[in-house]
Amino acid sequence: MWASGDTRFQGIPGRITLAAANPIANPLQHALDLGLDWAARTKRPVSILVLHLSRLHSPGPRPHHRRIASALLDGAIQTHGGQLFSCSNGDFVLLSDPATGAALVPTLSHLFRPEAPGVDRLITLWSLPTDGDAARTHLATMATTASVLEDLPVPIGAIAAAEMVLASAPVEELVRRQTAVRITGRGMDRIYQELSVSLAALEARNGAPLPVIADPFLFRHLAARLDERVLQAATGVDMPGTAALHLNLTVTGILSNAFTDFTASCAPDVTLGVEIQFMEAVSDLTRFAAARDRLRRAGCHLVLDGVDHAVFSLSRPAAWQPSLLKLDWSPRMATLPARERRMLDDAVTAFGPERIVLHRAETEPALSWGLQRGIRCFQGRHVDAMLAAERITHCAHALACTLRQCIDRAAATGSAGRIGCKNTAMLDAAHPRAAVALAA
Amino acid sequence: MKPSTPARLASLVSDCAAAGVNRQALLLRMDRLPPGLSRPHHRRLAESALAPLMRAPRSEMFHLPGPRLAVVWRGDAEAALLDVVDALEHLLADATVAAPSLRELVFLYDLPENGDLLMLALEDTPVHETLVGPKPVPPLDPASLLMLESALAQADIARFARREAVWRFGPDAPSLAWERRTLSLSELTAELVPDRDLAGDPWLFRRLTRTLDRRLLALLASPGELVKAGPFALDLNVVSVLGPEFLKLDAALPTLLRGRIVLAMHPADVVADASAFAFARGFARARDYRLMLRDATPQLLAVLSAASLDLDYLSLPWSPDLPTEAAHIFDTCPTESLVLECGADPAALQWGRGAGLQLFTGAAADRATDRTTLGERAAAA
């Protein structure tokens, strides 16, 4: 057994970070040489385990992935000896006796499996000297310059910066609209249009990223301020003909007088849906029940928003009887391990695919994934592009328009955002002409 | 049965005066509780705190506007009154906000002598109450949170450290299962931000809990802190389980405690980042920790699948409605995985034991054990 700090590894510190200046020109190469030398002298095999955290699905590797991996690997060398190398791209290399390396594989596989493209892509285990050439070839490619950010708490002062932007920006600059569609055998039916504060617009107005967006709790605090702007925009928005309008509101916003005033001022032929974040509902079930009751009395549809695949697999949102549930698309959903995939498919079936809107549908694979599971309703940039392409195809004034311009103009809530469009009537055709009956 | 309405109470007071019949009355002014303590579940808990008086002769409870509660009974009920005071004090001590004292909330009347005073108190108009009642405490805001976090960085956090016993009631005498290690929010508030209601903004409060997690973990990982420690539970955010302070605690954890530490998580935190939660769960399991979901009400478990959460324990807050609402919990969760937060209501303990539960916490469970002092608990551990 190797002891930590064993003289056999003199010259290499216990932990080497490639991102930092290092006296050893190529530490991984050096470690490999050391391992080969040790294996040759002792006539016993040595293992090299590479944990490829850089291959985790986006947004991985997150800082906590690295931190926990480091703790587990460090723990192993504290007990059994060995050397750990930390690479700037997030990967780890562990040089140890074969038993230690092999014993770590099940734990690491189990822990990272849901985030990894596959166990074989996550962990590579070589035995020296047998696999020396393969290891040498791979390790030579590992000195990358990518860096991983630390997850320091977002400063509370970040709220003030965001609130200042919210208060100063014109509402039409911040609030955007987006249309959701139901795909049928005949094409696309527009099912509703959502008004929401664009975080990208907020950051653009600020001229820099707003860190508060990264903190789920501070952002929920800010969301109460967003309500005011959304209701302000919704009151002023021109909705020709019968329409289905969705607003993203907090529970506090729904229980406010401003919401009462808004619903009272709504045209009777507007079907109103209110989207509540799942996390917000769970955080205070009593107030959520009051908000749900208020929506029911106001004749509004309840829509559950902010449901990602991991939350959906844990939950049974049908108990709240929402009209719709917006499931956030992530490319990871197409590559989940068998168990997680089965849990997600079961959740889709249990809730009913006909009442699910696949949200943030940015790409063709998102639509394919949903359609394969019976989901017909979609919202996201890919849908925006499909609708814009449809408009450009049929518009007599679109010769000089790009797809991007048509998408942006349709998303605008004020006339300034539509400048350049000579056929605003067609832009408004993005409004649902008839309130498509939401699933019961 | 006669309806226990305000009119019925007025009639009872009047009858006592007319017939010269002696009665005792207690008035609980829940309308004087700050917003963070006057949610429906707080009111249910307050109502259950009055339960001991309902065993007094000819007792009757009145639900009055405000909201206020009154109980009228006959004869001496000193022991029951002490239980009620004890229960209400416990309820307020558990609070995450600065609460008024019992002197401002609870009033006793001898009938018929003080009948007019009771009726005067009932006629108290809401406008008048606003004038004479405690000043409403504004909710936590970013500026006060910033100030509080700065103060926490300097404060001697050990002063606020508290322990609450979780008891295992088996076939033999009750035994200590573990202690919940926590920081007293009511004392922290009283000392550091007395003019703010911590629960007034639930999201800033959740953010604050992350800071408190880090301080508590650092305190526990300090030298000597764990040497004599018995099994304990920590309320932690997911991000805290994956943070450097927890890793330091993990490194400092004596071998004897490995497998005997419970990490409890809040539902909103679990769903805020379910991927991180799943990862934290896997890591905690790999390091042999037990996991628990806090605030696991029947309403919550109707929408969050206990089976999919795959945790070791669920912590159920007691409410008088629990016995009628808990059936679906028993369908999916083994009773040995349920921890009943009894509060001060002995009915909770009685129901829980009858339902086959084994783990209990709160004043009612403390009272039902032989060992109630902190020192004895430490010795037991």
PDB file of C-alpha atoms in Angstrom, chain A residues 52-252:
ATOM      1  CA  HIS A  52     -13.395  13.195 -17.269  1.00  0.00           C
ATOM      2  CA  LEU A  53     -15.544  15.841 -15.615  1.00  0.00           C
ATOM      3  CA  SER A  54     -15.027  18.019 -18.690  1.00  0.00           C
ATOM      4  CA  ARG A  55     -17.283  15.586 -20.516  1.00  0.00           C
ATOM      5  CA  LEU A  56     -20.267  16.171 -18.210  1.00  0.00           C
ATOM      6  CA  HIS A  57     -23.317  17.607 -19.899  1.00  0.00           C
ATOM      7  CA  SER A  58     -23.665  21.366 -19.857  1.00  0.00           C
ATOM      8  CA  PRO A  59     -23.667  23.250 -17.496  1.00  0.00           C
ATOM      9  CA  GLY A  60     -21.163  20.777 -16.090  1.00  0.00           C
ATOM     10  CA  PRO A  61     -18.635  20.535 -14.751  1.00  0.00           C
ATOM     11  CA  ARG A  62     -20.121  22.784 -12.103  1.00  0.00           C
ATOM     12  CA  PRO A  63     -17.890  23.901  -9.237  1.00  0.00           C
ATOM     13  CA  HIS A  64     -19.568  21.480  -6.848  1.00  0.00           C
ATOM     14  CA  HIS A  65     -18.823  18.589  -9.214  1.00  0.00           C
ATOM     15  CA  ARG A  66     -15.129  19.357  -9.009  1.00  0.00           C
ATOM     16  CA  ARG A  67     -15.216  19.995  -5.284  1.00  0.00           C
ATOM     17  CA  ILE A  68     -16.916  16.713  -4.442  1.00  0.00           C
ATOM     18  CA  ALA A  69     -14.812  14.685  -6.881  1.00  0.00           C
ATOM     19  CA  SER A  70     -11.710  16.188  -5.367  1.00  0.00           C
ATOM     20  CA  ALA A  71     -12.905  15.337  -1.852  1.00  0.00           C
ATOM     21  CA  LEU A  72     -13.639  11.715  -2.767  1.00  0.00           C
ATOM     22  CA  LEU A  73     -10.361  11.200  -4.583  1.00  0.00           C
ATOM     23  CA  ASP A  74      -8.419  12.999  -1.883  1.00  0.00           C
ATOM     24  CA  GLY A  75     -10.112  10.803   0.701  1.00  0.00           C
ATOM     25  CA  ALA A  76      -8.962   7.722  -1.168  1.00  0.00           C
ATOM     26  CA  ILE A  77      -5.322   8.799  -1.260  1.00  0.00           C
ATOM     27  CA  GLN A  78      -5.445   9.830   2.386  1.00  0.00           C
ATOM     28  CA  THR A  79      -6.442   6.266   3.212  1.00  0.00           C
ATOM     29  CA  HIS A  80      -4.640   4.217   0.620  1.00  0.00           C
ATOM     30  CA  GLY A  81      -1.946   6.513  -0.730  1.00  0.00           C
ATOM     31  CA  GLY A  82      -1.443   7.769  -4.265  1.00  0.00           C
ATOM     32  CA  GLN A  83      -1.247  11.055  -6.130  1.00  0.00           C
ATOM     33  CA  LEU A  84      -4.035  13.296  -7.400  1.00  0.00           C
ATOM     34  CA  PHE A  85      -3.734  15.694 -10.302  1.00  0.00           C
ATOM     35  CA  SER A  86      -6.320  18.379 -10.991  1.00  0.00           C
ATOM     36  CA  CYS A  87      -6.569  19.646 -14.549  1.00  0.00           C
ATOM     37  CA  SER A  88      -7.740  23.082 -15.591  1.00  0.00           C
ATOM     38  CA  ASN A  89     -10.521  21.645 -17.771  1.00  0.00           C
ATOM     39  CA  GLY A  90     -12.097  20.024 -14.726  1.00  0.00           C
ATOM     40  CA  ASP A  91     -10.688  16.521 -15.138  1.00  0.00           C
ATOM     41  CA  PHE A  92      -8.833  14.628 -12.415  1.00  0.00           C
ATOM     42  CA  VAL A  93      -6.059  12.078 -12.725  1.00  0.00           C
ATOM     43  CA  LEU A  94      -5.424   9.658  -9.890  1.00  0.00           C
ATOM     44  CA  LEU A  95      -2.302   7.553  -9.673  1.00  0.00           C
ATOM     45  CA  SER A  96      -2.821   4.728  -7.204  1.00  0.00           C
ATOM     46  CA  ASP A  97      -2.618   1.038  -6.611  1.00  0.00           C
ATOM     47  CA  PRO A  98      -5.118  -0.915  -8.766  1.00  0.00           C
ATOM     48  CA  ALA A  99      -7.443  -1.785  -5.880  1.00  0.00           C
ATOM     49  CA  THR A 100      -7.917   1.875  -4.886  1.00  0.00           C
ATOM     50  CA  GLY A 101      -8.607   2.951  -8.447  1.00  0.00           C
ATOM     51  CA  ALA A 102     -11.035   0.099  -9.065  1.00  0.00           C
ATOM     52  CA  ALA A 103     -12.850   0.685  -5.765  1.00  0.00           C
ATOM     53  CA  LEU A 104     -13.574   4.291  -6.734  1.00  0.00           C
ATOM     54  CA  VAL A 105     -15.180   3.443 -10.056  1.00  0.00           C
ATOM     55  CA  PRO A 106     -18.623   2.357  -8.724  1.00  0.00           C
ATOM     56  CA  THR A 107     -18.934   5.402  -6.436  1.00  0.00           C
ATOM     57  CA  LEU A 108     -17.884   7.886  -9.100  1.00  0.00           C
ATOM     58  CA  SER A 109     -20.041   6.209 -11.740  1.00  0.00           C
ATOM     59  CA  HIS A 110     -23.110   6.270  -9.525  1.00  0.00           C
ATOM     60  CA  LEU A 111     -22.573   9.873  -8.506  1.00  0.00           C
ATOM     61  CA  PHE A 112     -21.917  11.354 -11.940  1.00  0.00           C
ATOM     62  CA  ARG A 113     -23.952   8.978 -14.091  1.00  0.00           C
ATOM     63  CA  PRO A 114     -26.995  11.285 -14.469  1.00  0.00           C
ATOM     64  CA  GLU A 115     -24.739  14.111 -15.638  1.00  0.00           C
ATOM     65  CA  ALA A 116     -22.404  12.098 -17.870  1.00  0.00           C
ATOM     66  CA  PRO A 117     -22.744  10.954 -21.473  1.00  0.00           C
ATOM     67  CA  GLY A 118     -21.916   7.413 -20.316  1.00  0.00           C
ATOM     68  CA  VAL A 119     -19.769   5.707 -17.719  1.00  0.00           C
ATOM     69  CA  ASP A 120     -17.195   4.679 -20.328  1.00  0.00           C
ATOM     70  CA  ARG A 121     -16.829   8.328 -21.348  1.00  0.00           C
ATOM     71  CA  LEU A 122     -16.672   9.488 -17.733  1.00  0.00           C
ATOM     72  CA  ILE A 123     -13.946   7.265 -16.366  1.00  0.00           C
ATOM     73  CA  THR A 124     -10.853   5.806 -17.959  1.00  0.00           C
ATOM     74  CA  LEU A 125      -8.834   3.306 -15.987  1.00  0.00           C
ATOM     75  CA  TRP A 126      -5.422   2.197 -17.174  1.00  0.00           C
ATOM     76  CA  SER A 127      -3.154  -0.375 -15.678  1.00  0.00           C
ATOM     77  CA  LEU A 128       0.572   0.272 -15.936  1.00  0.00           C
ATOM     78  CA  PRO A 129       2.747  -0.899 -17.476  1.00  0.00           C
ATOM     79  CA  THR A 130       0.278  -2.755 -19.760  1.00  0.00           C
ATOM     80  CA  ASP A 131      -1.612   0.354 -20.921  1.00  0.00           C
ATOM     81  CA  GLY A 132       1.383   2.699 -20.852  1.00  0.00           C
ATOM     82  CA  ASP A 133       1.221   3.709 -24.500  1.00  0.00           C
ATOM     83  CA  ALA A 134      -2.521   4.403 -24.431  1.00  0.00           C
ATOM     84  CA  ALA A 135      -2.181   6.460 -21.275  1.00  0.00           C
ATOM     85  CA  ARG A 136       0.743   8.425 -22.684  1.00  0.00           C
ATOM     86  CA  THR A 137      -1.186   9.276 -25.840  1.00  0.00           C
ATOM     87  CA  HIS A 138      -4.229  10.460 -23.905  1.00  0.00           C
ATOM     88  CA  LEU A 139      -2.507  12.391 -21.165  1.00  0.00           C
ATOM     89  CA  ALA A 140      -0.487  14.339 -23.714  1.00  0.00           C
ATOM     90  CA  THR A 141      -3.739  15.926 -24.912  1.00  0.00           C
ATOM     91  CA  MET A 142      -5.034  16.920 -21.496  1.00  0.00           C
ATOM     92  CA  ALA A 143      -3.179  20.150 -20.779  1.00  0.00           C
ATOM     93  CA  THR A 144      -6.004  22.543 -21.635  1.00  0.00           C
ATOM     94  CA  THR A 145      -6.446  26.147 -20.659  1.00  0.00           C
ATOM     95  CA  ALA A 146     -10.162  26.082 -19.838  1.00  0.00           C
ATOM     96  CA  SER A 147     -11.032  27.392 -16.427  1.00  0.00           C
ATOM     97  CA  VAL A 148     -13.869  26.565 -14.077  1.00  0.00           C
ATOM     98  CA  LEU A 149     -15.525  29.350 -12.129  1.00  0.00           C
ATOM     99  CA  GLU A 150     -15.956  29.028  -8.401  1.00  0.00           C
ATOM    100  CA  ASP A 151     -19.501  29.215  -7.051  1.00  0.00           C
ATOM    101  CA  LEU A 152     -19.085  32.111  -4.673  1.00  0.00           C
ATOM    102  CA  PRO A 153     -22.368  33.439  -3.260  1.00  0.00           C
ATOM    103  CA  VAL A 154     -23.919  36.201  -5.332  1.00  0.00           C
ATOM    104  CA  PRO A 155     -23.524  39.473  -3.381  1.00  0.00           C
ATOM    105  CA  ILE A 156     -26.778  40.819  -2.008  1.00  0.00           C
ATOM    106  CA  GLY A 157     -25.973  44.187  -3.526  1.00  0.00           C
ATOM    107  CA  ALA A 158     -26.657  42.565  -6.906  1.00  0.00           C
ATOM    108  CA  ILE A 159     -30.369  42.981  -6.212  1.00  0.00           C
ATOM    109  CA  ALA A 160     -30.070  46.746  -6.121  1.00  0.00           C
ATOM    110  CA  ALA A 161     -28.366  46.826  -9.540  1.00  0.00           C
ATOM    111  CA  ALA A 162     -31.166  44.795 -11.095  1.00  0.00           C
ATOM    112  CA  GLU A 163     -33.876  46.817  -9.368  1.00  0.00           C
ATOM    113  CA  MET A 164     -32.356  50.018 -10.682  1.00  0.00           C
ATOM    114  CA  VAL A 165     -32.479  48.733 -14.258  1.00  0.00           C
ATOM    115  CA  LEU A 166     -36.024  47.488 -13.772  1.00  0.00           C
ATOM    116  CA  ALA A 167     -37.166  50.828 -12.469  1.00  0.00           C
ATOM    117  CA  SER A 168     -35.500  52.935 -15.124  1.00  0.00           C
ATOM    118  CA  ALA A 169     -36.090  51.005 -18.348  1.00  0.00           C
ATOM    119  CA  PRO A 170     -39.203  51.616 -20.453  1.00  0.00           C
ATOM    120  CA  VAL A 171     -41.564  48.689 -20.100  1.00  0.00           C
ATOM    121  CA  GLU A 172     -41.652  47.955 -23.832  1.00  0.00           C
ATOM    122  CA  GLU A 173     -37.892  47.544 -23.777  1.00  0.00           C
ATOM    123  CA  LEU A 174     -38.023  44.919 -21.045  1.00  0.00           C
ATOM    124  CA  VAL A 175     -41.181  42.947 -21.703  1.00  0.00           C
ATOM    125  CA  ARG A 176     -41.253  40.574 -24.653  1.00  0.00           C
ATOM    126  CA  ARG A 177     -43.897  38.308 -26.050  1.00  0.00           C
ATOM    127  CA  GLN A 178     -43.518  34.795 -27.288  1.00  0.00           C
ATOM    128  CA  THR A 179     -46.045  32.541 -28.964  1.00  0.00           C
ATOM    129  CA  ALA A 180     -46.586  28.896 -28.119  1.00  0.00           C
ATOM    130  CA  VAL A 181     -47.953  26.506 -30.710  1.00  0.00           C
ATOM    131  CA  ARG A 182     -49.619  23.147 -30.891  1.00  0.00           C
ATOM    132  CA  ILE A 183     -48.386  21.004 -33.770  1.00  0.00           C
ATOM    133  CA  THR A 184     -51.181  19.213 -35.530  1.00  0.00           C
ATOM    134  CA  GLY A 185     -51.466  17.115 -38.650  1.00  0.00           C
ATOM    135  CA  ARG A 186     -52.323  20.306 -40.552  1.00  0.00           C
ATOM    136  CA  GLY A 187     -49.535  22.490 -39.248  1.00  0.00           C
ATOM    137  CA  MET A 188     -49.288  24.758 -36.193  1.00  0.00           C
ATOM    138  CA  ASP A 189     -52.077  26.225 -34.078  1.00  0.00           C
ATOM    139  CA  ARG A 190     -51.093  29.192 -31.977  1.00  0.00           C
ATOM    140  CA  ILE A 191     -52.296  28.443 -28.482  1.00  0.00           C
ATOM    141  CA  TYR A 192     -51.224  31.455 -26.425  1.00  0.00           C
ATOM    142  CA  GLN A 193     -48.867  34.348 -26.229  1.00  0.00           C
ATOM    143  CA  GLU A 194     -46.747  34.893 -23.128  1.00  0.00           C
ATOM    144  CA  LEU A 195     -45.638  38.250 -21.824  1.00  0.00           C
ATOM    145  CA  SER A 196     -42.529  38.149 -19.680  1.00  0.00           C
ATOM    146  CA  VAL A 197     -39.591  40.301 -18.678  1.00  0.00           C
ATOM    147  CA  SER A 198     -36.625  39.456 -20.873  1.00  0.00           C
ATOM    148  CA  LEU A 199     -33.581  38.816 -18.719  1.00  0.00           C
ATOM    149  CA  ALA A 200     -31.395  39.340 -21.776  1.00  0.00           C
ATOM    150  CA  ALA A 201     -32.997  42.755 -22.244  1.00  0.00           C
ATOM    151  CA  LEU A 202     -32.392  43.532 -18.565  1.00  0.00           C
ATOM    152  CA  GLU A 203     -28.725  42.696 -18.920  1.00  0.00           C
ATOM    153  CA  ALA A 204     -28.459  44.589 -22.196  1.00  0.00           C
ATOM    154  CA  ARG A 205     -29.923  47.649 -20.522  1.00  0.00           C
ATOM    155  CA  ASN A 206     -27.484  47.211 -17.642  1.00  0.00           C
ATOM    156  CA  GLY A 207     -24.582  46.885 -20.062  1.00  0.00           C
ATOM    157  CA  ALA A 208     -23.210  43.959 -18.083  1.00  0.00           C
ATOM    158  CA  PRO A 209     -24.391  40.598 -16.741  1.00  0.00           C
ATOM    159  CA  LEU A 210     -26.662  40.755 -13.697  1.00  0.00           C
ATOM    160  CA  PRO A 211     -25.341  38.200 -11.198  1.00  0.00           C
ATOM    161  CA  VAL A 212     -28.638  38.168  -9.298  1.00  0.00           C
ATOM    162  CA  ILE A 213     -30.089  35.989 -12.068  1.00  0.00           C
ATOM    163  CA  ALA A 214     -27.731  33.174 -11.043  1.00  0.00           C
ATOM    164  CA  ASP A 215     -29.047  33.000  -7.471  1.00  0.00           C
ATOM    165  CA  PRO A 216     -32.438  31.264  -7.437  1.00  0.00           C
ATOM    166  CA  PHE A 217     -33.516  32.794  -4.146  1.00  0.00           C
ATOM    167  CA  LEU A 218     -32.388  36.354  -4.784  1.00  0.00           C
ATOM    168  CA  PHE A 219     -33.971  36.114  -8.203  1.00  0.00           C
ATOM    169  CA  ARG A 220     -37.317  35.048  -6.728  1.00  0.00           C
ATOM    170  CA  HIS A 221     -37.133  38.114  -4.502  1.00  0.00           C
ATOM    171  CA  LEU A 222     -36.593  40.204  -7.617  1.00  0.00           C
ATOM    172  CA  ALA A 223     -39.483  38.462  -9.378  1.00  0.00           C
ATOM    173  CA  ALA A 224     -41.987  40.419  -7.290  1.00  0.00           C
ATOM    174  CA  ARG A 225     -40.625  43.562  -8.971  1.00  0.00           C
ATOM    175  CA  LEU A 226     -40.906  41.893 -12.370  1.00  0.00           C
ATOM    176  CA  ASP A 227     -44.626  41.373 -11.694  1.00  0.00           C
ATOM    177  CA  GLU A 228     -45.209  45.106 -11.676  1.00  0.00           C
ATOM    178  CA  ARG A 229     -43.647  45.519 -15.110  1.00  0.00           C
ATOM    179  CA  VAL A 230     -45.441  42.505 -16.588  1.00  0.00           C
ATOM    180  CA  LEU A 231     -48.836  43.736 -15.381  1.00  0.00           C
ATOM    181  CA  GLN A 232     -47.994  47.204 -16.642  1.00  0.00           C
ATOM    182  CA  ALA A 233     -47.163  45.783 -20.057  1.00  0.00           C
ATOM    183  CA  ALA A 234     -50.183  43.492 -20.119  1.00  0.00           C
ATOM    184  CA  THR A 235     -52.506  46.378 -19.367  1.00  0.00           C
ATOM    185  CA  GLY A 236     -51.197  48.338 -22.300  1.00  0.00           C
ATOM    186  CA  VAL A 237     -50.742  45.556 -24.836  1.00  0.00           C
ATOM    187  CA  ASP A 238     -52.882  45.645 -27.918  1.00  0.00           C
ATOM    188  CA  MET A 239     -54.447  42.235 -28.499  1.00  0.00           C
ATOM    189  CA  PRO A 240     -56.551  42.309 -31.632  1.00  0.00           C
ATOM    190  CA  GLY A 241     -59.405  39.832 -31.719  1.00  0.00           C
ATOM    191  CA  THR A 242     -59.898  36.976 -29.346  1.00  0.00           C
ATOM    192  CA  ALA A 243     -56.651  35.972 -27.690  1.00  0.00           C
ATOM    193  CA  ALA A 244     -55.065  33.753 -25.092  1.00  0.00           C
ATOM    194  CA  LEU A 245     -52.560  35.634 -22.994  1.00  0.00           C
ATOM    195  CA  HIS A 246     -50.143  34.171 -20.459  1.00  0.00           C
ATOM    196  CA  LEU A 247     -48.451  36.167 -17.717  1.00  0.00           C
ATOM    197  CA  ASN A 248     -45.591  34.991 -15.562  1.00  0.00           C
ATOM    198  CA  LEU A 249     -46.376  36.103 -12.014  1.00  0.00           C
ATOM    199  CA  THR A 250     -45.396  35.383  -8.451  1.00  0.00           C
ATOM    200  CA  VAL A 251     -47.897  34.233  -5.844  1.00  0.00           C
ATOM    201  CA  THR A 252     -47.624  37.672  -4.242  1.00  0.00           C
TER     202      THR A 252
END
